[in-house]
Short mmCIF file of C-alpha atoms in Angstrom, two decimals:
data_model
loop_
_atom_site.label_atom_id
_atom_site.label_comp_id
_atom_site.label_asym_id
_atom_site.label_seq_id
_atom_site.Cartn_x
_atom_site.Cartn_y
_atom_site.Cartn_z
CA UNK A 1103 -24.24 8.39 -30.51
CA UNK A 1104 -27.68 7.63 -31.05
CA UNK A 1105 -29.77 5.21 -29.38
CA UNK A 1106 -33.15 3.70 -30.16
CA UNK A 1107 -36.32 2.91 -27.67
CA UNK A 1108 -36.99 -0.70 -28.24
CA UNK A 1109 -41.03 -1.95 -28.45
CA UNK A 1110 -40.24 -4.05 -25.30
CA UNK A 1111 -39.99 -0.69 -23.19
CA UNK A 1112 -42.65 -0.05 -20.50
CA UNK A 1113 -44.36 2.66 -20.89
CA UNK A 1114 -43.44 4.09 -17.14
CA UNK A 1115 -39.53 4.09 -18.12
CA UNK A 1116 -39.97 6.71 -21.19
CA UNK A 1117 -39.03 10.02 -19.20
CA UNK A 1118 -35.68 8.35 -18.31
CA UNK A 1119 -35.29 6.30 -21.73
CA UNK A 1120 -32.18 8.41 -22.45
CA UNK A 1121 -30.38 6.78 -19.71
CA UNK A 1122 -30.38 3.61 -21.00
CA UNK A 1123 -27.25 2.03 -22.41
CA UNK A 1124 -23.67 1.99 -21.48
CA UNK A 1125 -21.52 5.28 -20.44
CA UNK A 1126 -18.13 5.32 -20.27
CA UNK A 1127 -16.07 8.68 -19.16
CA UNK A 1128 -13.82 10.33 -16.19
CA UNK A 1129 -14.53 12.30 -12.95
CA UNK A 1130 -13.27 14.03 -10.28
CA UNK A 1131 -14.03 13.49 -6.34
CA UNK A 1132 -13.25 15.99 -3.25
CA UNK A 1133 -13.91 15.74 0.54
CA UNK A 1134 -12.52 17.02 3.50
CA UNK A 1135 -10.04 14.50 5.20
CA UNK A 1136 -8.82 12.90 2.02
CA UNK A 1137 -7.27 14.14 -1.31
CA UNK A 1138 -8.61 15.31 -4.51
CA UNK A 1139 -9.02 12.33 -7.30
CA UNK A 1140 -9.54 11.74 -10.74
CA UNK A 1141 -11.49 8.70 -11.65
CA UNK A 1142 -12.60 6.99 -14.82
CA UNK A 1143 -16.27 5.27 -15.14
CA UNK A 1144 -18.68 2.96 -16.34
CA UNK A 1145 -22.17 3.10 -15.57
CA UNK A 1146 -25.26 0.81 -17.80
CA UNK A 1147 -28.57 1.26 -17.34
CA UNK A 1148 -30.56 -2.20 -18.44
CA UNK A 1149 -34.23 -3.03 -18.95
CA UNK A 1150 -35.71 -6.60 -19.68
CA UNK A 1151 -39.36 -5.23 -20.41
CA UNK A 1152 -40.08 -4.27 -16.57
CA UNK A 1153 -41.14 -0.97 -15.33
CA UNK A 1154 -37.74 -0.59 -13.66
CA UNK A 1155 -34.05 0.18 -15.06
CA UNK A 1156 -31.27 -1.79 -13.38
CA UNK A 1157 -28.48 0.10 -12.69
CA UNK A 1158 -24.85 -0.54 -12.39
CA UNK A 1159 -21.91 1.69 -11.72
CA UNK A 1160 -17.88 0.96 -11.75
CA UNK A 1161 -15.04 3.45 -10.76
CA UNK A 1162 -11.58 2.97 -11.51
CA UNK A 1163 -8.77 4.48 -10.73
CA UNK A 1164 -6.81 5.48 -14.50
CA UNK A 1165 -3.25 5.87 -15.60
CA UNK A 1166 -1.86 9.39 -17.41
CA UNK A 1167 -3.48 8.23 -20.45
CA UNK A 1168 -6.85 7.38 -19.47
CA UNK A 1169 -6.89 3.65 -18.92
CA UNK A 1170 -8.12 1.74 -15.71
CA UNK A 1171 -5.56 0.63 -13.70
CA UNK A 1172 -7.26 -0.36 -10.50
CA UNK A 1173 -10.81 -0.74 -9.66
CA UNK A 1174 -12.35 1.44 -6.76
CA UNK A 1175 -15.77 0.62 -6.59
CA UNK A 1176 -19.07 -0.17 -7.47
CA UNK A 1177 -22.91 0.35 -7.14
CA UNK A 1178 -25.65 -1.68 -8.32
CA UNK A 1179 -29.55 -1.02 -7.73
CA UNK A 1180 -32.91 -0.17 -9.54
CA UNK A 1181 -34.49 2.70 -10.90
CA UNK A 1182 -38.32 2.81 -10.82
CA UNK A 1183 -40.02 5.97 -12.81
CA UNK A 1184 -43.57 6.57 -11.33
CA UNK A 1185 -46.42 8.02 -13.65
CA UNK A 1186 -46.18 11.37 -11.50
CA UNK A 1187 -43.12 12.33 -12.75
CA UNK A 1188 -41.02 10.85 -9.27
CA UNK A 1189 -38.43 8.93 -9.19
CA UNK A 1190 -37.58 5.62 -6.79
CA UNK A 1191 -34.33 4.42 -6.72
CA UNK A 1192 -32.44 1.54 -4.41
CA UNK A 1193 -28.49 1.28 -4.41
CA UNK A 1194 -26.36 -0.86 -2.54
CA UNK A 1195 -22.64 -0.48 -2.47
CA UNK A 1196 -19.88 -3.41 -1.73
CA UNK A 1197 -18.60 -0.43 1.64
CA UNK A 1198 -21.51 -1.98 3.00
CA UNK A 1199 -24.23 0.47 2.93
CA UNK A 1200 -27.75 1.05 0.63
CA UNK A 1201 -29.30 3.62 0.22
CA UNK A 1202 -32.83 4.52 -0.73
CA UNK A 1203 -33.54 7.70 -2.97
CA UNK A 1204 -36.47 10.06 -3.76
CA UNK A 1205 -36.85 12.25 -6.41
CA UNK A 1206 -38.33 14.40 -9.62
CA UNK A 1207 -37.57 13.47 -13.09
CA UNK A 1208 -37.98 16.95 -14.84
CA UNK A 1209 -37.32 16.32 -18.69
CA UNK A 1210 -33.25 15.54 -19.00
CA UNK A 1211 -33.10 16.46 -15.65
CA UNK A 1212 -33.12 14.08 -12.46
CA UNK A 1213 -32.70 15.18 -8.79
CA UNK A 1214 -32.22 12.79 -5.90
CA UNK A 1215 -32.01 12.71 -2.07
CA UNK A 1216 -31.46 10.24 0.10
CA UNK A 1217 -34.81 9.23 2.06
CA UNK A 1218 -32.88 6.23 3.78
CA UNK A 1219 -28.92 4.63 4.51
CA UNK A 1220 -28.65 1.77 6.12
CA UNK A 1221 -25.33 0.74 7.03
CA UNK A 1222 -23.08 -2.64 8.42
CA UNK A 1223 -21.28 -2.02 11.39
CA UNK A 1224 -17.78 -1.70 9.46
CA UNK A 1225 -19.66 0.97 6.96
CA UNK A 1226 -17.92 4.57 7.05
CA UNK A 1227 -20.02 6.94 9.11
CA UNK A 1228 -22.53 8.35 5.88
CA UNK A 1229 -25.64 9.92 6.54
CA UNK A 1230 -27.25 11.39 3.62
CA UNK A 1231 -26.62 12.53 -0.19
CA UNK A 1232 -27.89 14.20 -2.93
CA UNK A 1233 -27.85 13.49 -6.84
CA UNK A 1234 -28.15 15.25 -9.87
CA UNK A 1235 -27.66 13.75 -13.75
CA UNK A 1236 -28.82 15.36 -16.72
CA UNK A 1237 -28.27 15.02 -20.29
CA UNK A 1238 -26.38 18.15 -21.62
CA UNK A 1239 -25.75 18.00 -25.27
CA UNK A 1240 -25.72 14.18 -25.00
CA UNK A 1241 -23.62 13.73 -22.75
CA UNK A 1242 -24.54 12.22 -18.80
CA UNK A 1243 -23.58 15.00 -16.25
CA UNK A 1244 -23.65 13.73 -12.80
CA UNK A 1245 -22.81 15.26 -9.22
CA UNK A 1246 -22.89 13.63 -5.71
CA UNK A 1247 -23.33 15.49 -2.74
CA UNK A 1248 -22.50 13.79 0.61
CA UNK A 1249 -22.87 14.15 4.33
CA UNK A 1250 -20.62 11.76 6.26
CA UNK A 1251 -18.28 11.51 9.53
CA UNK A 1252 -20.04 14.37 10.96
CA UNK A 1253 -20.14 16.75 8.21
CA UNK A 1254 -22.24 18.70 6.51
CA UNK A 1255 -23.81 18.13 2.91
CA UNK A 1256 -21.02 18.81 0.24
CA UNK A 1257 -19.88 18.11 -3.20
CA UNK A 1258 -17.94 15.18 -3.35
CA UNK A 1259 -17.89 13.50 -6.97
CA UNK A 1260 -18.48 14.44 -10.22
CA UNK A 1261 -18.35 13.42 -13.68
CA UNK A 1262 -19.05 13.70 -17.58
CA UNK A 1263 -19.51 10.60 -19.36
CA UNK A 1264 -20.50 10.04 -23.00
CA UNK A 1265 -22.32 6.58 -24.68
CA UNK A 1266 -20.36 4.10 -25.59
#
C-alpha cells in the first residue's frame, strides 16, 4: 500500500517518512529462561507537524488463525531524526522501564542501541538492547536484541509487518 508525505511534514522527519502510518503483522520472540512465542502486532507512527514521530507499539498474543486474543504489551515514545543523519529515540514501557536510544538512519535502514534504561524497582533486571527496522520490499522488518538478568546481548524478538 502506498502512502503519501503530507505538506504539514517537517522537513527533519523525511529520511524516516516511510515509517509513518499504521502496521499491522506477526512475530516471533526467544530468550533463554522462557519459551519460544509467536505474537501478532500493531505499531503507528504519528506526526502533528513537529520535527518528531510519536510512536506506539501493541503486542498480542493470537489464536491459530491470526486474531488477538490477549494483549501482552505495549511501548509508547518519540522519534526525533537529526539533520546528520542520527537518530534519537525515547520509549517507555508499562514493565516499568524507558529507555533512551542512539542511532544512524541509513536510507530504509535504521540501527539503534540503547544509550540509557532506567528502571522501577519491580522492573525485570534489563540492561541494554539493540534495534534494527528496515523497509524490505515494503514491508517493516524489525529485530530486538536484548541483554537482561545477567546475560549477554541476544536476539529476542522479531517481526514482519505490512501497512494497514
Amino acid at each position: 500500500m502506498a502512502f503519501e508525505i503530507t505538506s504539514d511534514l517537517h522537513r527533519d522527519l523525511m529520511p524516516i517518512a516511510w515509517m509513518i502510518g499504521r502496521w499491522e503483522g506477526s512475530g516471533k520472540g526467544t530468550y533463554p529462561g522462557t519459551e519460544d512465542f509467536d505474537f501478532g502486532q500493531q505499531v503507528d507512527f504519528a506526526h502533528n507537524g513537529g520535527n518528531y514521530l510519536h510512536y506506539l507499539s501493541q503486542t498480542f498474543e493470537t489464536d491459530a488463525d491470526g486474531k488477538a486474543v490477549r494483549p501482552l504489551t505495549m511501548e509508547t515514545g518519540f522519534w526525533r531524526p537529526q539533520p546528520d543523519g542520527t537518530l534519537e529515540v525515547v520509549m517507555s514501557h508499562p514493565e516499568g522501564y524507558t529507555e533512551i536510544w542512539y542511532g544512524k538512519i541509513n536510507g530504509a535502514q535504521i540501527e539503534l542501541s540503547t544509550d540509557a534504561v532506567v528502571r522501577t524497582a519491580t522492573a525485570e533486571d534489563y540492561a541494554a538492547g539493540q534495534r534494527l527496522y528496515g523497509n524490505v520490499e515494503g514491508e517493516m522488518l524489525w529485530t530486538l536484541d536484548k541483554a537482561a538478568n545477567g546475560l549477554p546481548l541476544q536476539s529476542n524478538l522479531w517481526a514482519r509487518l505490512v501497512r494497514a
